[in-house]
Amino acid sequence: MSVRLAYASSVLPALSGAAYGAPFQNALLPGGIQADHVHTLWLIMLATCAVVFAAVFAAFLIALWRAPRATEETSPQTSRTTGAERGSSRAVAIGAALSTAGLLGLLVASVVTDRALAGLPLKDGIVIEVNGLQWWWQATYSPGDPARTFETANELHIPVGKPVVLKLQSPDVIHSFWVPNLAPKKDLIPGHTLTLALRADKPGVYRGQCAEFCGYQHAKMAFLVIAEEPAQYEQWEKAQRASAKEPADAAQKRGQQVFMESPCVMCHTIQGTAANAKNGPDLTHLASRTTIAAGTLPNTRGHLAGWISNPQQVKPGTNMPAVTLPADDLQALLTYLESLQ
Amino acid sequence: MSAAGKCRERGYARVLVCCAALVTLTACEREARRFDEPAAKSAPAEAVRLSPLQPGGAMPAPQTRNRAEDNAYAVSQGQRLFTAFNCVGCHAHGGGSIGPALMDDKWIYGHEPQNVYASIVQGRPNGMPSFAGKIPEAQVWQIVAYVRSMAGYLGSATAPSRTDSISAAGPEATRDPQTPRHTSTPQP
């Protein structure tokens, strides 16, 4: 909850405003060892390229400075450059040698980084199956273990200091999983399972984003990775594994009834009820999530109402259809959805 | 070439360009994605007749035009929903299993768009569930369009051309329209 609050207070104003992004999605502020490796490589490349740029610019300036000048007797074109330029072959040889050395250096740095990325110890790691879909993220924890598995969407919680193995899949088109603060990006290819290993070393809320154009709402296909202390993570995992809370009062009961009677039930799952469809995000613990519509809107009652009534206004082309409900029913439904902690 | 010949040639070229422009325009409409289209205001349930017999001779049934059938995107959405809402669970990919086949010429409850719409919304005896209130109207029309494409009633311009799964029947776009045969007995 504290993470949620911190996120809400620090970031949500930015969601609606202009400066969306800043600290929580930034490859230059690594929050884990994998991103650290990438960041180091980036610094090496930046430094090398800066030196090369400076050297080329300096050579250019020297060439300008030493260029043969025209005098009153000679025109600039017919100066000393008619024959082979003296000393040029030496300069070219030095330039080629330096370039080769520089490129080789970058190659070595790149290979070393790749080895370091592949060398992350995965012992006692947690496995999460991540499906990229148009246009949201489905995450299955403990896949293949029916007693422990649970599903969530657009929000991954991971324990700090523990390796996490993501099994990336896509049932529709190519997507790319990218959390700049935690790991390099990795494509999700239909028909293949690719793995991405990461480890968060600093607790925090990191934003991720689909990084491969995947259709109309590619830009609104974001997610959050919330890295928290292991104890806190265990608590979250336990809560997520539980079935949805039974409706507590009349309004919530009516809300559940509305859910079952309306098109919601055709696509969504709420564990512990008859709703068991897999076409949209699992809503068993919807209220525990920070955002809706894949990081598009903050998860508040008002935004939820707008999203249900007219999702095509928020994300044109989304597979969520507009669900028109009488006002009382919509309010009851919202009350029920807000109770799904 | 004479001046008249050149002039005629230019005339032909103009006609060709105009035709090409018209074709392009139709193609645009075909792929248009109407995301917030208001649901068709039709009363298909009233328009549907389950019997061809009428006293005083049969009157032609009122026609319902399904806008989804003119639009390739809408038809492919229908195709997606056909699997998502588990129509395939009983009808398979058109060949039928515990539900009747949809790609043949036998239509127990009619093949016109309003008939198919009514069958989905009202449900039918012996197993077809009613999806009233569970599928938004615009999506039902998309499914109707796709169902009709399976028997070849949609032109190749809008019917789906290729699926991701293996199909012995070939893509919907290549199927010839079946001559509908109304039959009141469930087919084996």
PDB file of C-alpha atoms in Angstrom, chain A residues 46-165:
ATOM      1  CA  LEU A  46      29.215   7.429 -24.943  1.00  0.00           C
ATOM      2  CA  ALA A  47      32.788   8.167 -23.834  1.00  0.00           C
ATOM      3  CA  THR A  48      34.328   6.459 -26.883  1.00  0.00           C
ATOM      4  CA  CYS A  49      32.006   8.224 -29.283  1.00  0.00           C
ATOM      5  CA  ALA A  50      32.602  11.549 -27.535  1.00  0.00           C
ATOM      6  CA  VAL A  51      36.379  11.124 -27.934  1.00  0.00           C
ATOM      7  CA  VAL A  52      35.964  10.137 -31.600  1.00  0.00           C
ATOM      8  CA  PHE A  53      33.681  13.100 -32.202  1.00  0.00           C
ATOM      9  CA  ALA A  54      36.157  15.474 -30.560  1.00  0.00           C
ATOM     10  CA  ALA A  55      39.080  13.967 -32.525  1.00  0.00           C
ATOM     11  CA  VAL A  56      37.258  14.228 -35.863  1.00  0.00           C
ATOM     12  CA  PHE A  57      36.234  17.770 -35.100  1.00  0.00           C
ATOM     13  CA  ALA A  58      39.787  18.688 -34.078  1.00  0.00           C
ATOM     14  CA  ALA A  59      41.192  17.130 -37.274  1.00  0.00           C
ATOM     15  CA  PHE A  60      38.671  19.087 -39.267  1.00  0.00           C
ATOM     16  CA  LEU A  61      39.636  22.342 -37.588  1.00  0.00           C
ATOM     17  CA  ILE A  62      43.362  21.641 -38.099  1.00  0.00           C
ATOM     18  CA  ALA A  63      42.736  20.873 -41.752  1.00  0.00           C
ATOM     19  CA  LEU A  64      40.879  24.147 -42.122  1.00  0.00           C
ATOM     20  CA  TRP A  65      43.632  25.998 -40.303  1.00  0.00           C
ATOM     21  CA  ARG A  66      46.404  24.490 -42.414  1.00  0.00           C
ATOM     22  CA  ALA A  67      44.579  24.677 -45.705  1.00  0.00           C
ATOM     23  CA  PRO A  68      46.551  26.383 -48.453  1.00  0.00           C
ATOM     24  CA  ARG A  69      45.501  29.993 -48.672  1.00  0.00           C
ATOM     25  CA  ALA A  70      45.084  31.936 -51.840  1.00  0.00           C
ATOM     26  CA  THR A  71      47.376  34.924 -52.250  1.00  0.00           C
ATOM     27  CA  GLU A  72      47.126  37.827 -54.636  1.00  0.00           C
ATOM     28  CA  GLU A  73      49.036  35.774 -57.207  1.00  0.00           C
ATOM     29  CA  THR A  74      47.346  32.349 -56.893  1.00  0.00           C
ATOM     30  CA  SER A  75      43.727  31.282 -57.024  1.00  0.00           C
ATOM     31  CA  PRO A  76      42.601  28.910 -54.216  1.00  0.00           C
ATOM     32  CA  GLN A  77      42.005  26.012 -56.627  1.00  0.00           C
ATOM     33  CA  THR A  78      45.471  25.923 -58.115  1.00  0.00           C
ATOM     34  CA  SER A  79      47.486  25.857 -54.940  1.00  0.00           C
ATOM     35  CA  ARG A  80      49.762  23.112 -53.623  1.00  0.00           C
ATOM     36  CA  THR A  81      47.196  20.321 -53.759  1.00  0.00           C
ATOM     37  CA  THR A  82      47.806  19.218 -57.326  1.00  0.00           C
ATOM     38  CA  GLY A  83      50.156  16.377 -56.419  1.00  0.00           C
ATOM     39  CA  ALA A  84      49.707  13.746 -53.711  1.00  0.00           C
ATOM     40  CA  GLU A  85      49.359  15.440 -50.355  1.00  0.00           C
ATOM     41  CA  ARG A  86      52.480  14.897 -48.353  1.00  0.00           C
ATOM     42  CA  GLY A  87      52.088  13.054 -45.093  1.00  0.00           C
ATOM     43  CA  SER A  88      48.491  12.063 -45.872  1.00  0.00           C
ATOM     44  CA  SER A  89      49.158   8.331 -45.998  1.00  0.00           C
ATOM     45  CA  ARG A  90      50.570   8.466 -42.480  1.00  0.00           C
ATOM     46  CA  ALA A  91      47.505  10.319 -41.187  1.00  0.00           C
ATOM     47  CA  VAL A  92      45.179   7.820 -42.906  1.00  0.00           C
ATOM     48  CA  ALA A  93      47.117   4.877 -41.447  1.00  0.00           C
ATOM     49  CA  ILE A  94      46.955   6.349 -37.944  1.00  0.00           C
ATOM     50  CA  GLY A  95      43.225   7.078 -38.342  1.00  0.00           C
ATOM     51  CA  ALA A  96      42.498   3.528 -39.550  1.00  0.00           C
ATOM     52  CA  ALA A  97      44.506   2.011 -36.703  1.00  0.00           C
ATOM     53  CA  LEU A  98      42.751   4.152 -34.094  1.00  0.00           C
ATOM     54  CA  SER A  99      39.314   3.352 -35.561  1.00  0.00           C
ATOM     55  CA  THR A 100      40.063  -0.350 -35.566  1.00  0.00           C
ATOM     56  CA  ALA A 101      41.272  -0.191 -31.987  1.00  0.00           C
ATOM     57  CA  GLY A 102      38.224   1.820 -30.930  1.00  0.00           C
ATOM     58  CA  LEU A 103      35.760  -0.508 -32.641  1.00  0.00           C
ATOM     59  CA  LEU A 104      37.508  -3.560 -31.250  1.00  0.00           C
ATOM     60  CA  GLY A 105      37.328  -1.981 -27.805  1.00  0.00           C
ATOM     61  CA  LEU A 106      33.581  -1.464 -28.201  1.00  0.00           C
ATOM     62  CA  LEU A 107      33.206  -5.023 -29.456  1.00  0.00           C
ATOM     63  CA  VAL A 108      34.997  -6.362 -26.401  1.00  0.00           C
ATOM     64  CA  ALA A 109      32.899  -4.172 -24.100  1.00  0.00           C
ATOM     65  CA  SER A 110      29.728  -5.423 -25.790  1.00  0.00           C
ATOM     66  CA  VAL A 111      30.721  -9.092 -25.512  1.00  0.00           C
ATOM     67  CA  VAL A 112      31.753  -8.641 -21.874  1.00  0.00           C
ATOM     68  CA  THR A 113      28.377  -6.987 -21.150  1.00  0.00           C
ATOM     69  CA  ASP A 114      26.498  -9.820 -22.851  1.00  0.00           C
ATOM     70  CA  ARG A 115      28.446 -12.371 -20.819  1.00  0.00           C
ATOM     71  CA  ALA A 116      27.710 -10.461 -17.644  1.00  0.00           C
ATOM     72  CA  LEU A 117      24.009 -10.323 -18.525  1.00  0.00           C
ATOM     73  CA  ALA A 118      23.964 -14.068 -19.160  1.00  0.00           C
ATOM     74  CA  GLY A 119      25.873 -14.710 -15.958  1.00  0.00           C
ATOM     75  CA  LEU A 120      23.142 -13.649 -13.549  1.00  0.00           C
ATOM     76  CA  PRO A 121      22.806 -16.478 -11.004  1.00  0.00           C
ATOM     77  CA  LEU A 122      19.254 -17.783 -11.236  1.00  0.00           C
ATOM     78  CA  LYS A 123      19.215 -20.003  -8.164  1.00  0.00           C
ATOM     79  CA  ASP A 124      15.969 -19.663  -6.163  1.00  0.00           C
ATOM     80  CA  GLY A 125      14.625 -17.318  -8.794  1.00  0.00           C
ATOM     81  CA  ILE A 126      10.925 -16.759  -9.268  1.00  0.00           C
ATOM     82  CA  VAL A 127       9.396 -17.577 -12.631  1.00  0.00           C
ATOM     83  CA  ILE A 128       6.758 -15.378 -14.228  1.00  0.00           C
ATOM     84  CA  GLU A 129       5.126 -16.095 -17.547  1.00  0.00           C
ATOM     85  CA  VAL A 130       4.473 -12.829 -19.363  1.00  0.00           C
ATOM     86  CA  ASN A 131       2.122 -12.653 -22.317  1.00  0.00           C
ATOM     87  CA  GLY A 132       2.119  -9.542 -24.454  1.00  0.00           C
ATOM     88  CA  LEU A 133      -1.273  -8.953 -26.038  1.00  0.00           C
ATOM     89  CA  GLN A 134      -2.877  -6.138 -28.008  1.00  0.00           C
ATOM     90  CA  TRP A 135      -2.623  -3.980 -25.847  1.00  0.00           C
ATOM     91  CA  TRP A 136      -1.924  -5.161 -22.338  1.00  0.00           C
ATOM     92  CA  TRP A 137       0.327  -7.500 -20.375  1.00  0.00           C
ATOM     93  CA  GLN A 138      -0.760 -10.715 -18.759  1.00  0.00           C
ATOM     94  CA  ALA A 139       1.439 -12.163 -16.038  1.00  0.00           C
ATOM     95  CA  THR A 140       1.160 -15.677 -14.632  1.00  0.00           C
ATOM     96  CA  TYR A 141       3.109 -16.376 -11.459  1.00  0.00           C
ATOM     97  CA  SER A 142       4.300 -19.927 -10.666  1.00  0.00           C
ATOM     98  CA  PRO A 143       3.157 -21.268 -14.026  1.00  0.00           C
ATOM     99  CA  GLY A 144       2.717 -25.031 -14.127  1.00  0.00           C
ATOM    100  CA  ASP A 145       2.055 -25.287 -10.401  1.00  0.00           C
ATOM    101  CA  PRO A 146      -1.747 -25.342 -10.079  1.00  0.00           C
ATOM    102  CA  ALA A 147      -1.699 -24.982  -6.299  1.00  0.00           C
ATOM    103  CA  ARG A 148       0.353 -21.804  -6.378  1.00  0.00           C
ATOM    104  CA  THR A 149      -0.335 -20.184  -9.719  1.00  0.00           C
ATOM    105  CA  PHE A 150      -2.184 -16.889 -10.063  1.00  0.00           C
ATOM    106  CA  GLU A 151      -2.640 -14.309 -12.734  1.00  0.00           C
ATOM    107  CA  THR A 152      -2.400 -10.564 -12.821  1.00  0.00           C
ATOM    108  CA  ALA A 153      -2.125  -7.876 -15.465  1.00  0.00           C
ATOM    109  CA  ASN A 154      -0.040  -4.818 -16.261  1.00  0.00           C
ATOM    110  CA  GLU A 155       1.646  -4.816 -12.861  1.00  0.00           C
ATOM    111  CA  LEU A 156       4.459  -7.119 -11.772  1.00  0.00           C
ATOM    112  CA  HIS A 157       5.607  -7.301  -8.190  1.00  0.00           C
ATOM    113  CA  ILE A 158       9.085  -8.709  -7.628  1.00  0.00           C
ATOM    114  CA  PRO A 159      11.210  -9.190  -4.525  1.00  0.00           C
ATOM    115  CA  VAL A 160      14.350  -7.076  -4.253  1.00  0.00           C
ATOM    116  CA  GLY A 161      17.610  -9.018  -4.481  1.00  0.00           C
ATOM    117  CA  LYS A 162      16.056 -12.165  -5.925  1.00  0.00           C
ATOM    118  CA  PRO A 163      16.505 -13.191  -9.549  1.00  0.00           C
ATOM    119  CA  VAL A 164      13.359 -13.160 -11.669  1.00  0.00           C
ATOM    120  CA  VAL A 165      13.016 -15.240 -14.811  1.00  0.00           C
TER     121      VAL A 165
END
